[in-house]
XYZ file of C-alpha atoms in Angstrom:
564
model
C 96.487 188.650 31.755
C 94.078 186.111 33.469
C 94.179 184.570 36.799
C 92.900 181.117 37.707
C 92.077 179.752 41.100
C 92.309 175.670 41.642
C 91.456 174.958 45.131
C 92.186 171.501 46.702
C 90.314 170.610 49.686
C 92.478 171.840 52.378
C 92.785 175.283 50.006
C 91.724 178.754 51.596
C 90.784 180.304 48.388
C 87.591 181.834 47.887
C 86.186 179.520 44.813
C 82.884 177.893 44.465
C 83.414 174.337 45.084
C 85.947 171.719 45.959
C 88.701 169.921 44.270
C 90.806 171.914 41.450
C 87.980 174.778 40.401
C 88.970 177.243 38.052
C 87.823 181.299 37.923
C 88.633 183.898 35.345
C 88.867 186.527 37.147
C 88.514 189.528 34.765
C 87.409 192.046 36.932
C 86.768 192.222 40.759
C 83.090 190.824 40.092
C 83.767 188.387 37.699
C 81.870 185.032 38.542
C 83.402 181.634 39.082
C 83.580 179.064 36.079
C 83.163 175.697 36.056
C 85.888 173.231 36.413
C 87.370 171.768 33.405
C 85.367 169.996 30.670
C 84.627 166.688 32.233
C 86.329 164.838 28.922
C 89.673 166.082 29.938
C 88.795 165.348 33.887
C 89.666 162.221 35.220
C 89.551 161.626 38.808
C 90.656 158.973 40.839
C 88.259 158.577 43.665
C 84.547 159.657 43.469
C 84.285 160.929 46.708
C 86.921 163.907 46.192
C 85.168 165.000 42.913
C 83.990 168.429 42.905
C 80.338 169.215 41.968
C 79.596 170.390 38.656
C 77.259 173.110 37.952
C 75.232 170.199 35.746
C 74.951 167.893 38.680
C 73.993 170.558 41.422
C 71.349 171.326 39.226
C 69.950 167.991 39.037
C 70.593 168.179 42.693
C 68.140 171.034 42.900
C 65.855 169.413 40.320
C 64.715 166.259 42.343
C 65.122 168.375 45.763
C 62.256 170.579 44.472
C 60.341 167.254 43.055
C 60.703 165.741 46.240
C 59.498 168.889 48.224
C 56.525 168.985 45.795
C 55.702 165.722 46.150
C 55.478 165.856 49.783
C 53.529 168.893 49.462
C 50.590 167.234 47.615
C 50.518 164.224 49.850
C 50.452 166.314 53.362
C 46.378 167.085 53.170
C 45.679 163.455 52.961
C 48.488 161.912 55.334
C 45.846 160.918 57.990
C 43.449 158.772 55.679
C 43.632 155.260 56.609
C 44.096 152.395 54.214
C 44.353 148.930 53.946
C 47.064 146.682 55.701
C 49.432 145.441 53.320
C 51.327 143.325 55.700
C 54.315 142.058 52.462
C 54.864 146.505 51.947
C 57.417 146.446 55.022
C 59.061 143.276 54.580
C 59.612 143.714 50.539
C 60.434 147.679 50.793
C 63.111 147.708 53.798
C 64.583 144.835 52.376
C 64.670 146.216 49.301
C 66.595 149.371 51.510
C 68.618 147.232 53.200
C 70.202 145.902 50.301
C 70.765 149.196 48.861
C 72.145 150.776 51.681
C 74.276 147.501 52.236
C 75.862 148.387 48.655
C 76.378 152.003 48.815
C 78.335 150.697 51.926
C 81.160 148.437 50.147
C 81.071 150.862 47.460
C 82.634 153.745 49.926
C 84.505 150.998 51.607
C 85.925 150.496 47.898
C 86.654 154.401 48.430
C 88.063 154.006 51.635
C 90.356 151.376 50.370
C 91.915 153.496 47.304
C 92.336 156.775 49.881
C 92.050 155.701 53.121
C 90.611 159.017 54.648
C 88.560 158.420 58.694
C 85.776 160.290 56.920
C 84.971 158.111 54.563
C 85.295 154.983 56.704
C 82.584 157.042 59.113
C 80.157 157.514 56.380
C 80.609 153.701 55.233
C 79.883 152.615 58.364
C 76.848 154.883 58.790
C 75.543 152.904 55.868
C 76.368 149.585 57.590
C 73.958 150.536 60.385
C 71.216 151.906 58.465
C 71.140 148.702 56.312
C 71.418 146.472 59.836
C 68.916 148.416 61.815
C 66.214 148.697 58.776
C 66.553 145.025 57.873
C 66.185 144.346 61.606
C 63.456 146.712 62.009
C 61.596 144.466 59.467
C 62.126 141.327 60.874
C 60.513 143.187 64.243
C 57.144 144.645 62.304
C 54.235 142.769 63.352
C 52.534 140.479 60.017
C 56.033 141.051 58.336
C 57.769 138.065 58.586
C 55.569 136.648 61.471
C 52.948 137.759 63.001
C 54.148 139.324 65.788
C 57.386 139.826 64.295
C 60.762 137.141 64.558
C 61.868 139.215 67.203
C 60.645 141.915 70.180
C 57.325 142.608 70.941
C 55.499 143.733 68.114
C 54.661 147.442 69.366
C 57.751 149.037 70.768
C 60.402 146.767 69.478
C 59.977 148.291 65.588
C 59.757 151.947 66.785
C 62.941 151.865 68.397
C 64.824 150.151 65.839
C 63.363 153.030 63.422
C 64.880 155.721 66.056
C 68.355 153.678 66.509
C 68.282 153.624 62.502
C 67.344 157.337 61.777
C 70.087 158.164 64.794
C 73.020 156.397 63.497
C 72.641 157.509 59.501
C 72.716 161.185 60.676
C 75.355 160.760 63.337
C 77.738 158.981 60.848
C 77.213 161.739 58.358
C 78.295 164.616 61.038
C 81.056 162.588 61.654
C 81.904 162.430 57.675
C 81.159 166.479 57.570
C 82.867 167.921 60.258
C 86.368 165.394 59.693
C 86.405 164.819 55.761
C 88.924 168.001 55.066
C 91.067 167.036 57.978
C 91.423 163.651 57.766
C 94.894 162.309 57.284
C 94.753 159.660 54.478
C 96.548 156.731 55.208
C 98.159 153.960 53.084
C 96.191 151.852 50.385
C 96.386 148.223 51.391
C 96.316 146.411 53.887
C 96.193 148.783 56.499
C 92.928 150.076 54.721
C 91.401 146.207 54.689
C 92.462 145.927 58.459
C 90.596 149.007 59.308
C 87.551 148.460 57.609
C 87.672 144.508 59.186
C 87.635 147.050 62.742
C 84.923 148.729 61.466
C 82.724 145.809 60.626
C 83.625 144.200 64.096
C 82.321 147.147 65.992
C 79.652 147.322 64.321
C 78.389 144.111 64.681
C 78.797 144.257 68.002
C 77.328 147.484 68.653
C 73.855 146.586 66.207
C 74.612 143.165 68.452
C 74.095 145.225 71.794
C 71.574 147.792 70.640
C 69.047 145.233 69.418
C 68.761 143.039 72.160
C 68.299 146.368 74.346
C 65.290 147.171 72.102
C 64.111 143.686 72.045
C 64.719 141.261 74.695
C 64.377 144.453 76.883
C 62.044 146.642 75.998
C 59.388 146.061 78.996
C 62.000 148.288 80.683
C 62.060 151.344 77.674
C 59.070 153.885 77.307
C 56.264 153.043 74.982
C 55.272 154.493 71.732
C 51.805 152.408 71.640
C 49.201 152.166 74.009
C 48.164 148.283 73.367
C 47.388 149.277 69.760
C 49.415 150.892 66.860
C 46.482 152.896 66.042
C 46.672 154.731 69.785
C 50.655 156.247 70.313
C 52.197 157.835 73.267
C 53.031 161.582 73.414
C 56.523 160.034 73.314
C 56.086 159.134 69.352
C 55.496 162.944 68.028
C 58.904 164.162 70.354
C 61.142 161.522 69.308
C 60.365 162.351 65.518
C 60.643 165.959 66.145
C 63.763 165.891 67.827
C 65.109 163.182 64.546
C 63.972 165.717 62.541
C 65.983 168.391 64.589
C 68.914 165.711 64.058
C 68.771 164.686 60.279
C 68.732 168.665 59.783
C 71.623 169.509 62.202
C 73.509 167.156 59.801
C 72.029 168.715 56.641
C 72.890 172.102 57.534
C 76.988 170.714 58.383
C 76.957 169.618 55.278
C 75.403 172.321 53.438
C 78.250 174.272 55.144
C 81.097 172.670 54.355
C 79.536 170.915 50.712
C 82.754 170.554 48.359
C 82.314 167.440 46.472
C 79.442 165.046 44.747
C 79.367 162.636 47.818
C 78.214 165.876 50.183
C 75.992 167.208 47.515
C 74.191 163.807 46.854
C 73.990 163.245 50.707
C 72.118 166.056 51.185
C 69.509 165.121 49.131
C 69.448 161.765 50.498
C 68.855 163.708 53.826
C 65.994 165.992 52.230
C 64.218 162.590 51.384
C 64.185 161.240 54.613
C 62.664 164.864 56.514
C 59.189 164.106 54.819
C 59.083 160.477 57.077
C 59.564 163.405 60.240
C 57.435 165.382 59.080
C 54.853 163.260 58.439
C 54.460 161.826 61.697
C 54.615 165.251 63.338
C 51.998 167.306 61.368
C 49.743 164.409 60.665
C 50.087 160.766 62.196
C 53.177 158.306 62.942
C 49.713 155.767 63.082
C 50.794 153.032 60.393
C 49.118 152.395 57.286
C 47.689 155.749 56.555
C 48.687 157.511 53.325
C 51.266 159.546 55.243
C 52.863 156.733 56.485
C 53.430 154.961 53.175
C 54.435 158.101 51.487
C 57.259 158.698 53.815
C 58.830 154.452 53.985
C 58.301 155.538 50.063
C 60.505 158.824 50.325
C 63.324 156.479 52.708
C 63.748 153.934 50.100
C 64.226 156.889 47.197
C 66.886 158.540 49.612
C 68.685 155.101 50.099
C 69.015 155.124 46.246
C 70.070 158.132 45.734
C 73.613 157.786 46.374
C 74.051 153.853 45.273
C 72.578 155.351 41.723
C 75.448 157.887 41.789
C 78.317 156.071 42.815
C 77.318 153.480 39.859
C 76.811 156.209 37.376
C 80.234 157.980 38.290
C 81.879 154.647 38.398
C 80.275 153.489 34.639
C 82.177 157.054 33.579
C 85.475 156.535 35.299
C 85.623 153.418 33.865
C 85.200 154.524 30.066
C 87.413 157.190 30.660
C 90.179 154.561 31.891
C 89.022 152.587 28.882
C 90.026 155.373 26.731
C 93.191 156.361 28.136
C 94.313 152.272 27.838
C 93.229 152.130 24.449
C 95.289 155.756 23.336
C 98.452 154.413 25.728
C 98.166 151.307 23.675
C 98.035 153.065 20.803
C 101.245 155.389 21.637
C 102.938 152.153 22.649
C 102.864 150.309 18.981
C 103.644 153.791 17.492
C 106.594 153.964 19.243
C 107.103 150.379 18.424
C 106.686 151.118 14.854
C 109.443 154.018 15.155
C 111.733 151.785 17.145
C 111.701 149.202 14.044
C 112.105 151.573 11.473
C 115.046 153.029 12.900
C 116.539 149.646 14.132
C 115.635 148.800 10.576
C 117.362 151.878 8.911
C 120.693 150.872 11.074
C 120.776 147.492 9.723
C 120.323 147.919 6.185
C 122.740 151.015 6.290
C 125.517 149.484 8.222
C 125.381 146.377 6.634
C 127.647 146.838 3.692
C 131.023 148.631 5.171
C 130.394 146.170 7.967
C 130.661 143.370 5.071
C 133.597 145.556 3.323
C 135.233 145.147 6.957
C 135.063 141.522 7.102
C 135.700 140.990 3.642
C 139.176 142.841 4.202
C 140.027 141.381 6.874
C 139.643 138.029 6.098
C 141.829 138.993 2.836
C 144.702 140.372 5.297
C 145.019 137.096 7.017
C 145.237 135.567 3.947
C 147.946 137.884 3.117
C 149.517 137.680 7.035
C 149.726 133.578 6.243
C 151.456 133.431 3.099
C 154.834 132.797 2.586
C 155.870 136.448 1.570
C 153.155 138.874 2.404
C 152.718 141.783 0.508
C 153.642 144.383 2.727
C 151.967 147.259 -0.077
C 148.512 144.955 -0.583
C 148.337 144.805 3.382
C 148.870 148.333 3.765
C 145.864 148.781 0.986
C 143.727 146.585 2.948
C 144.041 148.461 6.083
C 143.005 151.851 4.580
C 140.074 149.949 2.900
C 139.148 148.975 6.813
C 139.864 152.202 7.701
C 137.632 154.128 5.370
C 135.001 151.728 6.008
C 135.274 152.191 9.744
C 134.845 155.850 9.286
C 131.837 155.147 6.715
C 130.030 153.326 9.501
C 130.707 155.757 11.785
C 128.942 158.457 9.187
C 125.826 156.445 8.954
C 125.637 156.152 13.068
C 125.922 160.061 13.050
C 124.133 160.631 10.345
C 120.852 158.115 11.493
C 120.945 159.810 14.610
C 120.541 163.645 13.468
C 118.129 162.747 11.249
C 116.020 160.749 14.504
C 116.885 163.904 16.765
C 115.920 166.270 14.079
C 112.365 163.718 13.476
C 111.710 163.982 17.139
C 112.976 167.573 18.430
C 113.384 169.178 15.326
C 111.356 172.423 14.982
C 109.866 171.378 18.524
C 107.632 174.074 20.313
C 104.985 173.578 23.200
C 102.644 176.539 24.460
C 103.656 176.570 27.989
C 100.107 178.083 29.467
C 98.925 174.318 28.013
C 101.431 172.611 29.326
C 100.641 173.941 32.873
C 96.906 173.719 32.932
C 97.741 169.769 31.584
C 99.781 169.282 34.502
C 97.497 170.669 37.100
C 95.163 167.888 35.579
C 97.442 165.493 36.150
C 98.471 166.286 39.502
C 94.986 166.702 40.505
C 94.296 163.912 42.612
C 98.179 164.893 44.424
C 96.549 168.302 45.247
C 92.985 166.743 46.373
C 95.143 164.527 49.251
C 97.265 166.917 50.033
C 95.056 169.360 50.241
C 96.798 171.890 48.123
C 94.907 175.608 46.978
C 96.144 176.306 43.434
C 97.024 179.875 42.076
C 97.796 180.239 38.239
C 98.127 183.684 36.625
C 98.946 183.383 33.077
C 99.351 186.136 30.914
C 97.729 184.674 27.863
C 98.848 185.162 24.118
C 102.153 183.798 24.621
C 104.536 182.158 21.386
C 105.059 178.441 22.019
C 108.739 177.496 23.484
C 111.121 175.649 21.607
C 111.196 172.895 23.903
C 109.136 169.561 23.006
C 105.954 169.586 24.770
C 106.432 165.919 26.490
C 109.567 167.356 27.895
C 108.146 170.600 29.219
C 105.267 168.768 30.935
C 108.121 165.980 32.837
C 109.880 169.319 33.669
C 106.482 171.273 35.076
C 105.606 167.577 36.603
C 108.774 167.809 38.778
C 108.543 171.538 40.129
C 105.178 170.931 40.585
C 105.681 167.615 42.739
C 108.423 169.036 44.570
C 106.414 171.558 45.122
C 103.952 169.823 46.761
C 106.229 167.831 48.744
C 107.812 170.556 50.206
C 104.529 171.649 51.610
C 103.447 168.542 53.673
C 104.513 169.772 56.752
C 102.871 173.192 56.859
C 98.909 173.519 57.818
C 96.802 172.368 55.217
C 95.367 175.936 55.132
C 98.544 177.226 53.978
C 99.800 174.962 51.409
C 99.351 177.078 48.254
C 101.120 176.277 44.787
C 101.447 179.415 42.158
C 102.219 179.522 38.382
C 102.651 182.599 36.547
C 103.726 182.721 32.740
C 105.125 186.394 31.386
C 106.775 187.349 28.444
C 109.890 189.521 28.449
C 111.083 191.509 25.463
C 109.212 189.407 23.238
C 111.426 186.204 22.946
C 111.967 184.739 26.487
C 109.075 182.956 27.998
C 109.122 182.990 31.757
C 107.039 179.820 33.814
C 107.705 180.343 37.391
C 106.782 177.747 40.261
C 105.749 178.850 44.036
C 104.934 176.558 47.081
C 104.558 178.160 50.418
C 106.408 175.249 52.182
C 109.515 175.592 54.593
C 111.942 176.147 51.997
C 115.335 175.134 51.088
C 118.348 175.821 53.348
C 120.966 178.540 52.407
C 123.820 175.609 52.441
C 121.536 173.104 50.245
C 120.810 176.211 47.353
C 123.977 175.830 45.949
C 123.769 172.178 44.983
C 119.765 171.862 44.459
C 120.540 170.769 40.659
C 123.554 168.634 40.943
C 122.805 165.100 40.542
C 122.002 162.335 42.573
C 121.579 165.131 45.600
C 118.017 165.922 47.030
C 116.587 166.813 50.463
C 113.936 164.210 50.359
C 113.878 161.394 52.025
C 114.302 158.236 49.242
C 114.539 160.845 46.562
C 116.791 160.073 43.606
C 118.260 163.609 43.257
C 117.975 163.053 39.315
C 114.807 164.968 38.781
C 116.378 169.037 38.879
C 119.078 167.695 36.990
C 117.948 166.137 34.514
C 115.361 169.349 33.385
C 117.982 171.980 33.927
C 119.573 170.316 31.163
C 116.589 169.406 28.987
C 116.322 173.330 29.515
C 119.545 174.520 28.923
C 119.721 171.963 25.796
C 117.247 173.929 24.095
C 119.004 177.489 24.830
C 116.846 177.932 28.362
C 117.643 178.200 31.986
C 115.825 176.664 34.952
C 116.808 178.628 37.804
C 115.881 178.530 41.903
C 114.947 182.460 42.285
C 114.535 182.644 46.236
C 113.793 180.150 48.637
C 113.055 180.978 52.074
C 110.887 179.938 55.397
C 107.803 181.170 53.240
C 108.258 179.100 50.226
C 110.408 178.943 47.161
C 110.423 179.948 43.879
C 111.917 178.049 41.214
C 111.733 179.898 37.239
C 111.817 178.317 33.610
C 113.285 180.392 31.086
C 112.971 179.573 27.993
C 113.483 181.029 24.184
C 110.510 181.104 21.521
C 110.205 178.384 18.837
C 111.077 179.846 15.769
C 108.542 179.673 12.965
C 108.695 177.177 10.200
C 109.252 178.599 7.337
C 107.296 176.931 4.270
C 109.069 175.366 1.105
């Protein structure tokens, strides 16, 4: 038998990464594989994706370039070169604009699962775009010569410290709420929020500049008349930004589930080198250390924008795909429908003519003078038998479309649940459901037709994770386990750890139109006990109690087709 772990991101479990992983766990040792093949994966929002092995390792790959690369430029960080007053204006613009991006993309997020973590980071982005944009329009030579606003020394160096505060604060926000935040309602709700969060924004940049600007006689000074001569002041604030950018590194090395936290980290790696810099060798501008490290900022701003566009070029195919194959179902089904509509028509056609031939020729017979009584009673026996003829075809049409469609019908029921755990996993993401499945492997298909066994495992599922949204997000955890017994009954049994279903409710959990949820149908039990029991199974509730219920699928073996 093998057991599989698929943790959401509330989930307890002990897997390597986020989202629905899955672990064969063959012996107590046995190491943690990677999710499922990213062709049958397709998520709904980037930012719950989990991290596959493939993409930490590029992860890894350009941390250790970038780490190299700052390596070899440390001995020469003090030699000082030319002035290239445009480098500022084109670069940070350039970072703006990125950063400005990567913002409405997460705001796009935000909008399809509105989650307060994901707003935070969004808005992190807002004010690293707004505070390096207006940190360019304050460098001396940039756009002026002594800068469009503040006062050409201080002015800049403070809108670098309010922009390298606010990124990192933003992403501790993100890291220490993103697994408890309660997502909201797509819509407008979502659009009203992030409308809030551009308002305060604006108004807090607003504030914060003209403190660093119009004010900043009354601030402490970085420069002593001359960029070339700083203040002790310069090589503590970047130490203790350093200190900062790698508090919020090491929260989200902590807590790291998903691509967004992996991809931020490294976007926080590049930026330590423009610390580091100034602290080992010189914050003085224009010196090769300096370049270097605006050079390592704008490659960090990237990172993520190139991600998000990459993951969102492969979401897109995939939904591509899946449109093209529904399409494709759609004018098979199409074709079906016509050839049995088709089928009818031709078949029923001539005892329907017989009919209306004889009874057109029995009013005759009704109108004339003397009827013959004996040619009537003819008639009516030829309507008769054609009435019962057309009532042969019906029958007979439909057993052969029932015996076309469920006929010899078998589904393997360990696929069928691993399918629907794909499904469902963007339900188990949000609700922050930890999956369990222990299937025993090696088991005969059912004789139940596969799209019906996956509605029916959709259902127990669902209900299953509806009855867990009001216990801690720690404890929601859904089970499957498969077994055979005596070698023809195949056993799929359903767990939640939710509140359970009241004694007085048990009784009448499969009856239709009744259900304990609010705006629930009630149809959903019914309807797959009998889809079960049509096929010689049972679908049973096995115990339900204040730790969870259990709900079991028993079903009989397909037999095998035997070959003419």
């Amino acid at each position: 038998m093998s057991q599989r772990k698929f943790m959401g991101l509330g989930g307890g479990a002990t897997a390597s990464g986020p989202g629905i992983a899955r672990a064969s766990q063959r012996s107590a040792n046995a190491a943690a594989e990677p999710p499922y093949d990213d062709e049958q994966e397709f998520p709904l929002i980037i930012a719950n994706m989990p991290a596959t092995p493939r993409q930490k390792a590029w992860a890894v790959g350009i941390a250790v370039l970038l780490i190299v690369l700052a390596a070899a430029i440390a001995p020469f960080a003090r030699i000082q070169l030319g002035q290239i007053n445009g480098f500022v204006p084109v670069l940070q613009t350039a970072l703006a604009l990125a950063e400005f991006i990567t913002a409405a993309l997460l705001f796009a997020q935000f909008s399809i699962q509105p989650q307060r973590a994901l707003l935070a980071l969004a808005s992190g982005y807002v004010f690293s775009g707004s505070f390096a944009f207006l940190q360019t329009l304050a460098f001396p030579n940039g756009y002026a010569t002594a800068g469009v606003i503040g006062n050409g020394l201080d002015s800049p160096a403070w809108l670098y410290v309010l922009w390298h505060t606010a990124f990192p604060a933003a992403i501790l926000v993100y890291g220490f709420t993103k697994d408890h935040s309660a997502a909201g309602r797509p819509g407008r709700p979502a659009i009203a929020a992030i409308a809030l969060a551009f308002g305060c924004i604006a108004a807090t940049v607003a504030a914060l500049t003209w403190m660093v600007t119009a004010k900043a006689e009354f601030l402490p000074s970085f420069y002593v008349n001359d960029v070339r001569h700083q203040t002790p002041l310069g090589n503590q604030v970047n130490l203790i930004l350093l200190l900062w950018n790698l508090t919020a590194l090491t929260v989200l090395f902590a807590r790291m589930r998903t691509i967004l936290d992996l991809w931020l980290m490294v976007t926080l790696l590049a930026y330590l080198p423009n610390f580091l810099v100034a602290i080992i060798g010189s914050s003085v501008r224009f010196t090769i250390g300096w370049y270097a490290a605006r050079g390592f900022v704008l490659v960090g701003s990237c990172m993520l924008l190139t991600v998000l566009l990459i993951e969102t070029m492969f979401i897109y195919s995939r939904l591509a795909s899946v449109i093209a194959l529904q399409r494709r179902e759609r004018a098979n089904r199409l074709l079906s429908i016509d050839a049995v509509t088709g089928a009818i028509a031709h078949e029923l056609r001539s005892p329907l003519g017989a009919i209306s031939l004889n009874a057109a020729t029995g009013l005759s017979h009704l109108r004339a003078a003397s009827p013959e009584l004996d040619e009537l009673e003819n008639i009516l026996c030829d309507i008769e038998a054609d009435g019962g003829r057309a009532a042969d075809i019906i029958s007979s049409i439909r057993e052969m479309t029932i015996k076309t469609a469920r006929g010899g019908a078998s589904a393997n029921v360990e696929d069928i649940a691993e399918l629907t755990l794909r499904l469902l996993k963007h339900d188990l993401l949000a609700n922050g459901v930890s999956v369990t499945t222990e299937l025993q492997g090696n088991i005969p298909p059912v004789a139940l037709d596969g799209t019906e066994l996956q509605q029916i495992v959709l259902n127990l599922c669902k209900n299953a994770i509806d009855a867990m949204s009001s216990v801690p997000a720690d404890q929601r955890e859904l089970r499957l386990k498969t077994a055979l017994d005596g070698g023809a009954t195949v056993h799929l049994s359903v767990e939640d750890s939710g509140t359970g279903i009241t004694p007085r409710h048990q009784e009448r959990i499969f009856d239709p139109f009744f259900t304990t949820k609010q705006g629930g149908m009630g149809l959903g039990l019914a309807i797959s006990s009998n889809l079960v029991a049509r096929c010689g199974g049972r679908l049973r509730l096995v115990k339900s109690d204040v730790r969870g219920s259990v709900f079991e699928l028993e079903m009989p073996i397909s037999a095998p087709t035997s070959s003419q």
